[in-house]
Short mmCIF file of N, CA and C in Angstrom, two decimals:
data_model
loop_
_atom_site.label_atom_id
_atom_site.label_comp_id
_atom_site.label_asym_id
_atom_site.label_seq_id
_atom_site.Cartn_x
_atom_site.Cartn_y
_atom_site.Cartn_z
N MET A 552 86.50 108.92 -103.03
CA MET A 552 86.58 109.50 -101.71
C MET A 552 87.74 108.92 -100.95
N GLU A 553 88.41 109.73 -100.19
CA GLU A 553 89.46 109.18 -99.39
C GLU A 553 89.19 109.53 -97.91
N SER A 554 89.63 108.65 -97.10
CA SER A 554 89.46 108.86 -95.65
C SER A 554 90.61 108.23 -94.94
N ASP A 555 90.99 108.84 -93.88
CA ASP A 555 92.16 108.29 -93.15
C ASP A 555 91.81 107.00 -92.44
N CYS A 556 90.55 106.79 -92.07
CA CYS A 556 90.27 105.59 -91.29
C CYS A 556 88.99 104.89 -91.63
N ILE A 557 88.30 105.28 -92.65
CA ILE A 557 87.04 104.59 -92.99
C ILE A 557 87.35 103.53 -94.06
N LYS A 558 87.14 102.29 -93.69
CA LYS A 558 87.25 101.17 -94.62
C LYS A 558 86.02 100.33 -94.49
N LYS A 559 85.52 99.89 -95.57
CA LYS A 559 84.25 99.14 -95.61
C LYS A 559 84.32 97.89 -94.71
N GLU A 560 85.43 97.21 -94.62
CA GLU A 560 85.49 95.96 -93.91
C GLU A 560 85.82 96.11 -92.44
N GLU A 561 86.11 97.33 -92.01
CA GLU A 561 86.46 97.54 -90.60
C GLU A 561 85.43 98.44 -89.90
N ASN A 562 85.29 98.17 -88.64
CA ASN A 562 84.48 99.06 -87.77
C ASN A 562 85.21 100.41 -87.72
N ILE A 563 84.45 101.51 -87.88
CA ILE A 563 85.07 102.84 -87.96
C ILE A 563 85.82 103.21 -86.67
N TYR A 564 85.29 102.79 -85.49
CA TYR A 564 86.00 103.15 -84.28
C TYR A 564 87.34 102.42 -84.16
N PHE A 565 87.37 101.17 -84.57
CA PHE A 565 88.62 100.43 -84.58
C PHE A 565 89.58 101.02 -85.61
N ALA A 566 89.06 101.23 -86.79
CA ALA A 566 89.90 101.75 -87.90
C ALA A 566 90.52 103.10 -87.57
N CYS A 567 89.76 104.01 -86.93
CA CYS A 567 90.29 105.31 -86.60
C CYS A 567 91.34 105.23 -85.51
N ARG A 568 91.09 104.32 -84.53
CA ARG A 568 92.13 104.14 -83.46
C ARG A 568 93.38 103.58 -84.07
N LYS A 569 93.24 102.61 -84.93
CA LYS A 569 94.41 101.99 -85.55
C LYS A 569 95.20 103.04 -86.38
N LYS A 570 94.47 103.87 -87.10
CA LYS A 570 95.14 104.93 -87.89
C LYS A 570 95.83 105.92 -86.97
N ALA A 571 95.20 106.32 -85.87
CA ALA A 571 95.78 107.24 -84.94
C ALA A 571 97.04 106.64 -84.23
N ALA A 572 97.07 105.33 -84.11
CA ALA A 572 98.19 104.66 -83.47
C ALA A 572 99.46 104.79 -84.31
N GLU A 573 99.31 105.09 -85.58
CA GLU A 573 100.52 105.29 -86.43
C GLU A 573 101.35 106.47 -85.93
N THR A 574 100.71 107.46 -85.32
CA THR A 574 101.46 108.61 -84.81
C THR A 574 101.40 108.77 -83.29
N ASN A 575 100.61 107.94 -82.66
CA ASN A 575 100.49 107.95 -81.18
C ASN A 575 100.47 106.52 -80.70
N GLU A 576 101.65 105.97 -80.33
CA GLU A 576 101.77 104.54 -80.01
C GLU A 576 100.89 104.15 -78.81
N ALA A 577 100.51 105.03 -77.98
CA ALA A 577 99.61 104.68 -76.82
C ALA A 577 98.27 104.16 -77.35
N LEU A 578 97.91 104.56 -78.55
CA LEU A 578 96.59 104.15 -79.06
C LEU A 578 96.70 102.76 -79.79
N GLY A 579 97.86 102.20 -79.83
CA GLY A 579 98.02 100.88 -80.42
C GLY A 579 97.47 99.78 -79.55
N SER A 580 97.31 100.07 -78.30
CA SER A 580 96.73 99.11 -77.36
C SER A 580 95.32 99.53 -76.99
N ARG A 581 94.42 98.59 -77.06
CA ARG A 581 93.01 98.86 -76.71
C ARG A 581 92.94 99.28 -75.26
N GLU A 582 93.78 98.62 -74.40
CA GLU A 582 93.76 98.91 -72.97
C GLU A 582 94.18 100.37 -72.66
N ARG A 583 95.25 100.76 -73.33
CA ARG A 583 95.74 102.16 -73.12
C ARG A 583 94.76 103.18 -73.72
N ALA A 584 94.20 102.88 -74.90
CA ALA A 584 93.24 103.78 -75.55
C ALA A 584 92.03 103.95 -74.60
N ALA A 585 91.54 102.84 -74.05
CA ALA A 585 90.37 102.86 -73.15
C ALA A 585 90.70 103.73 -71.92
N GLU A 586 91.90 103.58 -71.41
CA GLU A 586 92.33 104.37 -70.25
C GLU A 586 92.31 105.85 -70.58
N LEU A 587 92.86 106.20 -71.74
CA LEU A 587 92.89 107.61 -72.16
C LEU A 587 91.48 108.16 -72.40
N LEU A 588 90.57 107.29 -72.84
CA LEU A 588 89.20 107.71 -73.06
C LEU A 588 88.38 107.75 -71.77
N GLY A 589 88.91 107.14 -70.69
CA GLY A 589 88.17 107.07 -69.46
C GLY A 589 87.00 106.05 -69.48
N ILE A 590 87.20 105.01 -70.27
CA ILE A 590 86.13 103.96 -70.37
C ILE A 590 86.80 102.60 -70.13
N ALA A 591 86.01 101.60 -69.87
CA ALA A 591 86.51 100.25 -69.64
C ALA A 591 86.99 99.66 -70.97
N THR A 592 88.02 98.82 -70.86
CA THR A 592 88.56 98.18 -72.05
C THR A 592 87.49 97.37 -72.74
N SER A 593 86.65 96.69 -71.98
CA SER A 593 85.56 95.90 -72.55
C SER A 593 84.53 96.77 -73.29
N THR A 594 84.36 97.97 -72.79
CA THR A 594 83.42 98.93 -73.46
C THR A 594 83.99 99.32 -74.79
N LEU A 595 85.29 99.69 -74.81
CA LEU A 595 85.93 100.06 -76.08
C LEU A 595 85.92 98.84 -77.04
N ALA A 596 86.17 97.65 -76.50
CA ALA A 596 86.13 96.47 -77.38
C ALA A 596 84.72 96.29 -77.99
N ASN A 597 83.69 96.49 -77.20
CA ASN A 597 82.34 96.37 -77.68
C ASN A 597 82.02 97.40 -78.79
N HIS A 598 82.58 98.59 -78.61
CA HIS A 598 82.37 99.66 -79.67
C HIS A 598 83.10 99.21 -80.96
N GLU A 599 84.35 98.79 -80.81
CA GLU A 599 85.19 98.49 -81.92
C GLU A 599 84.76 97.16 -82.63
N LEU A 600 84.13 96.25 -81.96
CA LEU A 600 83.68 95.03 -82.54
C LEU A 600 82.26 95.12 -83.10
N GLY A 601 81.61 96.25 -82.88
CA GLY A 601 80.26 96.47 -83.37
C GLY A 601 79.21 95.81 -82.52
N ILE A 602 79.58 95.43 -81.29
CA ILE A 602 78.62 94.81 -80.36
C ILE A 602 77.67 95.89 -79.85
N THR A 603 78.24 97.00 -79.53
CA THR A 603 77.41 98.14 -79.07
C THR A 603 76.78 98.76 -80.28
N LYS A 604 75.46 98.78 -80.33
CA LYS A 604 74.76 99.35 -81.51
C LYS A 604 74.69 100.86 -81.49
N ASN A 605 74.58 101.42 -80.29
CA ASN A 605 74.51 102.87 -80.17
C ASN A 605 75.65 103.34 -79.21
N VAL A 606 76.71 103.76 -79.82
CA VAL A 606 77.85 104.27 -79.02
C VAL A 606 77.44 105.62 -78.48
N PRO A 607 77.63 105.88 -77.17
CA PRO A 607 77.20 107.19 -76.60
C PRO A 607 77.93 108.35 -77.26
N VAL A 608 77.16 109.44 -77.48
CA VAL A 608 77.73 110.56 -78.20
C VAL A 608 78.95 111.14 -77.52
N ASP A 609 78.95 111.13 -76.17
CA ASP A 609 80.16 111.69 -75.48
C ASP A 609 81.38 110.81 -75.72
N THR A 610 81.20 109.54 -75.94
CA THR A 610 82.34 108.66 -76.25
C THR A 610 82.81 108.92 -77.66
N VAL A 611 81.91 109.12 -78.57
CA VAL A 611 82.28 109.43 -79.96
C VAL A 611 83.06 110.75 -80.00
N LEU A 612 82.61 111.70 -79.25
CA LEU A 612 83.37 113.03 -79.16
C LEU A 612 84.76 112.85 -78.61
N MET A 613 84.89 112.06 -77.58
CA MET A 613 86.21 111.82 -77.00
C MET A 613 87.09 111.06 -77.94
N MET A 614 86.55 110.02 -78.63
CA MET A 614 87.35 109.32 -79.63
C MET A 614 87.78 110.24 -80.75
N SER A 615 86.86 111.03 -81.25
CA SER A 615 87.18 111.96 -82.37
C SER A 615 88.28 112.89 -81.97
N ASP A 616 88.28 113.42 -80.76
CA ASP A 616 89.31 114.32 -80.32
C ASP A 616 90.65 113.57 -80.09
N LEU A 617 90.60 112.44 -79.42
CA LEU A 617 91.83 111.70 -79.12
C LEU A 617 92.46 111.13 -80.38
N TYR A 618 91.66 110.69 -81.29
CA TYR A 618 92.20 110.06 -82.53
C TYR A 618 92.41 111.11 -83.62
N HIS A 619 92.05 112.36 -83.40
CA HIS A 619 92.15 113.43 -84.40
C HIS A 619 91.44 112.97 -85.70
N SER A 620 90.15 112.51 -85.51
CA SER A 620 89.35 112.02 -86.56
C SER A 620 87.99 112.68 -86.63
N PRO A 621 87.89 113.88 -87.17
CA PRO A 621 86.59 114.57 -87.23
C PRO A 621 85.51 113.77 -87.98
N GLU A 622 85.99 112.84 -88.84
CA GLU A 622 84.94 112.05 -89.57
C GLU A 622 84.15 111.15 -88.60
N LEU A 623 84.68 110.84 -87.45
CA LEU A 623 83.93 110.10 -86.48
C LEU A 623 82.63 110.86 -86.07
N ARG A 624 82.84 112.14 -85.79
CA ARG A 624 81.66 112.99 -85.44
C ARG A 624 80.65 113.03 -86.58
N ASN A 625 81.19 113.25 -87.76
CA ASN A 625 80.26 113.42 -88.95
C ASN A 625 79.56 112.07 -89.22
N MET A 626 80.28 110.98 -89.09
CA MET A 626 79.63 109.67 -89.31
C MET A 626 78.54 109.43 -88.29
N TYR A 627 78.82 109.80 -87.06
CA TYR A 627 77.85 109.63 -85.99
C TYR A 627 76.61 110.48 -86.31
N CYS A 628 76.80 111.73 -86.64
CA CYS A 628 75.71 112.64 -86.91
C CYS A 628 74.94 112.20 -88.13
N LYS A 629 75.61 111.77 -89.15
CA LYS A 629 74.94 111.36 -90.42
C LYS A 629 74.23 110.02 -90.29
N ASN A 630 74.76 109.08 -89.46
CA ASN A 630 74.19 107.73 -89.40
C ASN A 630 73.45 107.38 -88.17
N GLU A 631 73.74 108.03 -87.05
CA GLU A 631 73.11 107.71 -85.78
C GLU A 631 72.09 108.72 -85.28
N CYS A 632 72.36 110.00 -85.50
CA CYS A 632 71.51 111.03 -85.03
C CYS A 632 70.30 111.17 -85.98
N PRO A 633 69.11 111.09 -85.47
CA PRO A 633 67.96 111.21 -86.40
C PRO A 633 67.84 112.59 -87.02
N ILE A 634 68.37 113.62 -86.39
CA ILE A 634 68.32 114.97 -86.94
C ILE A 634 69.44 115.12 -87.95
N GLY A 635 70.62 114.63 -87.68
CA GLY A 635 71.81 114.77 -88.55
C GLY A 635 71.57 114.10 -89.90
N ARG A 636 70.73 113.12 -89.97
CA ARG A 636 70.46 112.41 -91.24
C ARG A 636 69.96 113.36 -92.30
N TYR A 637 69.39 114.44 -91.88
CA TYR A 637 68.75 115.40 -92.84
C TYR A 637 69.66 116.57 -93.17
N ILE A 638 70.80 116.65 -92.57
CA ILE A 638 71.68 117.77 -92.79
C ILE A 638 72.79 117.41 -93.79
N PRO A 639 73.03 118.20 -94.79
CA PRO A 639 74.07 117.87 -95.73
C PRO A 639 75.41 117.97 -95.04
N MET A 640 76.12 116.82 -95.00
CA MET A 640 77.34 116.81 -94.26
C MET A 640 78.24 115.67 -94.85
N ALA A 641 79.49 115.93 -94.97
CA ALA A 641 80.42 114.90 -95.50
C ALA A 641 80.85 113.92 -94.38
N THR A 642 81.03 112.70 -94.77
CA THR A 642 81.56 111.73 -93.81
C THR A 642 82.94 111.25 -94.26
N GLU A 643 83.39 111.67 -95.43
CA GLU A 643 84.70 111.37 -95.93
C GLU A 643 85.20 112.61 -96.67
N THR A 644 86.46 112.68 -96.93
CA THR A 644 86.97 113.77 -97.71
C THR A 644 87.46 113.30 -99.06
N ASP A 645 87.39 114.13 -100.07
CA ASP A 645 87.74 113.83 -101.41
C ASP A 645 89.15 114.38 -101.72
N GLY A 646 89.88 114.77 -100.68
CA GLY A 646 91.17 115.37 -100.92
C GLY A 646 91.04 116.83 -101.31
N LEU A 647 92.06 117.58 -101.08
CA LEU A 647 92.01 119.03 -101.36
C LEU A 647 91.65 119.36 -102.78
N GLN A 648 92.17 118.65 -103.76
CA GLN A 648 91.86 118.93 -105.15
C GLN A 648 90.36 118.70 -105.42
N GLY A 649 89.86 117.54 -105.01
CA GLY A 649 88.44 117.18 -105.21
C GLY A 649 87.47 118.18 -104.53
N ILE A 650 87.81 118.56 -103.31
CA ILE A 650 86.99 119.50 -102.56
C ILE A 650 86.98 120.83 -103.27
N THR A 651 88.16 121.28 -103.68
CA THR A 651 88.27 122.59 -104.35
C THR A 651 87.46 122.60 -105.62
N VAL A 652 87.54 121.56 -106.38
CA VAL A 652 86.69 121.47 -107.64
C VAL A 652 85.22 121.57 -107.30
N LYS A 653 84.78 120.83 -106.30
CA LYS A 653 83.36 120.88 -105.93
C LYS A 653 82.90 122.26 -105.52
N ILE A 654 83.74 122.91 -104.70
CA ILE A 654 83.37 124.24 -104.21
C ILE A 654 83.35 125.26 -105.30
N LEU A 655 84.42 125.24 -106.12
CA LEU A 655 84.50 126.24 -107.19
C LEU A 655 83.41 125.99 -108.25
N ASN A 656 83.06 124.73 -108.52
CA ASN A 656 81.98 124.46 -109.46
C ASN A 656 80.66 125.03 -108.91
N SER A 657 80.48 124.81 -107.57
CA SER A 657 79.27 125.33 -106.93
C SER A 657 79.19 126.85 -106.91
N LEU A 658 80.31 127.45 -106.87
CA LEU A 658 80.41 128.94 -106.78
C LEU A 658 80.66 129.60 -108.13
N ASP A 659 80.48 128.85 -109.20
CA ASP A 659 80.62 129.41 -110.55
C ASP A 659 79.75 130.65 -110.68
N ASP A 660 80.32 131.76 -111.15
CA ASP A 660 79.62 133.05 -111.24
C ASP A 660 78.25 132.95 -111.98
N GLU A 661 78.27 132.30 -113.11
CA GLU A 661 76.97 132.16 -113.87
C GLU A 661 75.95 131.34 -113.11
N ASN A 662 76.40 130.25 -112.51
CA ASN A 662 75.46 129.40 -111.71
C ASN A 662 74.91 130.15 -110.54
N ILE A 663 75.73 130.92 -109.88
CA ILE A 663 75.30 131.71 -108.73
C ILE A 663 74.32 132.79 -109.15
N ARG A 664 74.66 133.47 -110.25
CA ARG A 664 73.79 134.52 -110.79
C ARG A 664 72.42 133.96 -111.12
N ASN A 665 72.39 132.80 -111.82
CA ASN A 665 71.09 132.17 -112.20
C ASN A 665 70.32 131.70 -110.99
N MET A 666 71.05 131.15 -109.96
CA MET A 666 70.38 130.69 -108.76
C MET A 666 69.82 131.89 -107.97
N LYS A 667 70.56 133.00 -107.90
CA LYS A 667 70.07 134.19 -107.22
C LYS A 667 68.80 134.75 -107.88
N LYS A 668 68.84 134.82 -109.20
CA LYS A 668 67.69 135.33 -109.95
C LYS A 668 66.45 134.41 -109.72
N ALA A 669 66.66 133.11 -109.83
CA ALA A 669 65.55 132.15 -109.71
C ALA A 669 65.04 132.23 -108.25
N LEU A 670 65.89 132.35 -107.26
CA LEU A 670 65.45 132.39 -105.87
C LEU A 670 64.68 133.67 -105.61
N LEU A 671 65.17 134.78 -106.18
CA LEU A 671 64.45 136.06 -106.01
C LEU A 671 63.06 136.03 -106.70
N ASP A 672 63.02 135.38 -107.86
CA ASP A 672 61.72 135.24 -108.57
C ASP A 672 60.75 134.43 -107.70
N ILE A 673 61.21 133.41 -107.03
CA ILE A 673 60.38 132.58 -106.19
C ILE A 673 59.98 133.31 -104.94
N ALA A 674 60.91 134.04 -104.38
CA ALA A 674 60.66 134.67 -103.11
C ALA A 674 59.87 135.98 -103.20
N VAL A 675 59.69 136.54 -104.36
CA VAL A 675 59.08 137.83 -104.51
C VAL A 675 57.65 137.90 -103.85
N ASP A 676 56.88 136.82 -103.90
CA ASP A 676 55.57 136.83 -103.29
C ASP A 676 55.54 136.14 -101.93
N GLY A 677 56.74 135.69 -101.47
CA GLY A 677 56.83 135.08 -100.14
C GLY A 677 56.33 133.65 -100.10
N GLN A 678 56.03 133.06 -101.26
CA GLN A 678 55.48 131.67 -101.28
C GLN A 678 56.21 130.92 -102.40
N ILE A 679 56.18 129.57 -102.26
CA ILE A 679 56.68 128.76 -103.29
C ILE A 679 55.47 128.12 -103.97
N SER A 680 55.19 128.61 -105.19
CA SER A 680 54.01 128.10 -105.89
C SER A 680 54.32 126.77 -106.50
N GLU A 681 53.29 126.11 -106.98
CA GLU A 681 53.43 124.76 -107.54
C GLU A 681 54.36 124.77 -108.74
N ASP A 682 54.29 125.76 -109.56
CA ASP A 682 55.16 125.83 -110.72
C ASP A 682 56.60 126.22 -110.40
N GLU A 683 56.84 126.67 -109.16
CA GLU A 683 58.19 127.05 -108.71
C GLU A 683 58.89 125.93 -107.95
N THR A 684 58.14 124.90 -107.63
CA THR A 684 58.71 123.83 -106.73
C THR A 684 59.89 123.13 -107.32
N GLU A 685 59.86 122.79 -108.57
CA GLU A 685 61.00 122.07 -109.18
C GLU A 685 62.28 122.93 -109.18
N THR A 686 62.10 124.23 -109.54
CA THR A 686 63.29 125.11 -109.49
C THR A 686 63.81 125.29 -108.10
N PHE A 687 62.92 125.42 -107.13
CA PHE A 687 63.30 125.60 -105.71
C PHE A 687 64.04 124.34 -105.24
N GLU A 688 63.56 123.17 -105.56
CA GLU A 688 64.24 121.96 -105.19
C GLU A 688 65.64 121.81 -105.80
N LYS A 689 65.80 122.28 -107.04
CA LYS A 689 67.12 122.27 -107.68
C LYS A 689 68.06 123.21 -106.95
N ILE A 690 67.57 124.38 -106.56
CA ILE A 690 68.43 125.31 -105.82
C ILE A 690 68.86 124.67 -104.45
N VAL A 691 67.93 124.11 -103.77
CA VAL A 691 68.25 123.46 -102.48
C VAL A 691 69.31 122.37 -102.66
N LYS A 692 69.14 121.50 -103.73
CA LYS A 692 70.10 120.46 -103.99
C LYS A 692 71.47 121.03 -104.32
N SER A 693 71.54 122.12 -105.04
CA SER A 693 72.79 122.75 -105.36
C SER A 693 73.49 123.26 -104.13
N LEU A 694 72.70 123.84 -103.22
CA LEU A 694 73.26 124.37 -101.94
C LEU A 694 73.69 123.20 -101.05
N ASP A 695 72.93 122.07 -101.10
CA ASP A 695 73.33 120.89 -100.32
C ASP A 695 74.72 120.37 -100.77
N VAL A 696 74.98 120.41 -102.11
CA VAL A 696 76.26 119.97 -102.62
C VAL A 696 77.36 120.90 -102.08
N LEU A 697 77.12 122.19 -102.10
CA LEU A 697 78.05 123.13 -101.55
C LEU A 697 78.24 122.94 -100.06
N ALA A 698 77.20 122.74 -99.30
CA ALA A 698 77.30 122.54 -97.86
C ALA A 698 78.16 121.26 -97.53
N THR A 699 77.92 120.22 -98.30
CA THR A 699 78.68 118.99 -98.07
C THR A 699 80.16 119.22 -98.39
N ALA A 700 80.44 119.93 -99.47
CA ALA A 700 81.82 120.21 -99.85
C ALA A 700 82.52 121.08 -98.75
N ILE A 701 81.73 122.00 -98.21
CA ILE A 701 82.27 122.85 -97.16
C ILE A 701 82.62 122.01 -95.90
N SER A 702 81.72 121.03 -95.59
CA SER A 702 81.98 120.23 -94.43
C SER A 702 83.20 119.31 -94.67
N GLU A 703 83.38 118.90 -95.95
CA GLU A 703 84.65 118.20 -96.29
C GLU A 703 85.88 119.04 -96.00
N LEU A 704 85.77 120.27 -96.48
CA LEU A 704 86.90 121.19 -96.30
C LEU A 704 87.23 121.46 -94.82
N ARG A 705 86.19 121.56 -94.02
CA ARG A 705 86.34 121.74 -92.60
C ARG A 705 87.04 120.54 -91.93
N MET A 706 86.65 119.29 -92.34
CA MET A 706 87.30 118.12 -91.80
C MET A 706 88.76 118.12 -92.20
N LEU A 707 89.06 118.39 -93.48
CA LEU A 707 90.39 118.43 -93.98
C LEU A 707 91.23 119.49 -93.21
N ALA A 708 90.65 120.65 -93.03
CA ALA A 708 91.33 121.75 -92.30
C ALA A 708 91.64 121.33 -90.85
N GLU A 709 90.69 120.70 -90.21
CA GLU A 709 90.93 120.26 -88.84
C GLU A 709 92.08 119.28 -88.74
N LYS A 710 92.11 118.29 -89.70
CA LYS A 710 93.19 117.30 -89.69
C LYS A 710 94.52 118.00 -90.01
N SER A 711 94.51 118.94 -90.95
CA SER A 711 95.74 119.63 -91.33
C SER A 711 96.29 120.49 -90.16
N MET A 712 95.40 121.09 -89.42
CA MET A 712 95.86 121.94 -88.27
C MET A 712 96.52 121.06 -87.22
N VAL A 713 95.98 119.88 -86.99
CA VAL A 713 96.53 118.95 -86.04
C VAL A 713 97.92 118.52 -86.50
N LYS A 714 98.09 118.18 -87.76
CA LYS A 714 99.38 117.81 -88.29
C LYS A 714 100.41 118.96 -88.23
N MET A 715 99.91 120.19 -88.51
CA MET A 715 100.86 121.32 -88.46
C MET A 715 101.33 121.60 -87.04
N ARG A 716 100.47 121.30 -86.05
CA ARG A 716 100.83 121.58 -84.63
C ARG A 716 101.64 120.42 -84.09
N GLY A 717 101.83 119.37 -84.93
CA GLY A 717 102.61 118.28 -84.47
C GLY A 717 101.89 117.36 -83.45
N ARG A 718 100.58 117.38 -83.47
CA ARG A 718 99.73 116.53 -82.63
C ARG A 718 99.95 116.93 -81.24
#
């Protein structure tokens, strides 16, 4: 997996600001970044140092927009939001080639045809019987893989659009 700002040893908020500072020098300073975000420098420091355990969602949204880091939103939803934890969503991107392979593998004609047939067989009586449960769970897992790959593609597209517009 590749990510522009997610590194195991660094706080994601700090890492994303640091990465954004490569193209926006105002973000190189915590003071200036805090000013642009409309928050206190000490508040930003607390977020970046991991002192704040629950960063407010509006701050995460502002950081994501200012830093051009959609992965901040996804990381927040996947790790902090109790509802988002259950939604298939990428927090990193695998690069265009990796994403393309995942999507095309998921959309393989034979796999889709088999999944459609199995889902129709299950749905015919409007219920998921005990003997259909395993097949149904496999279908859901396959669709989760596709949904995650789609969210990776969305993050990549968002970053690419920002780069094409020249930030």
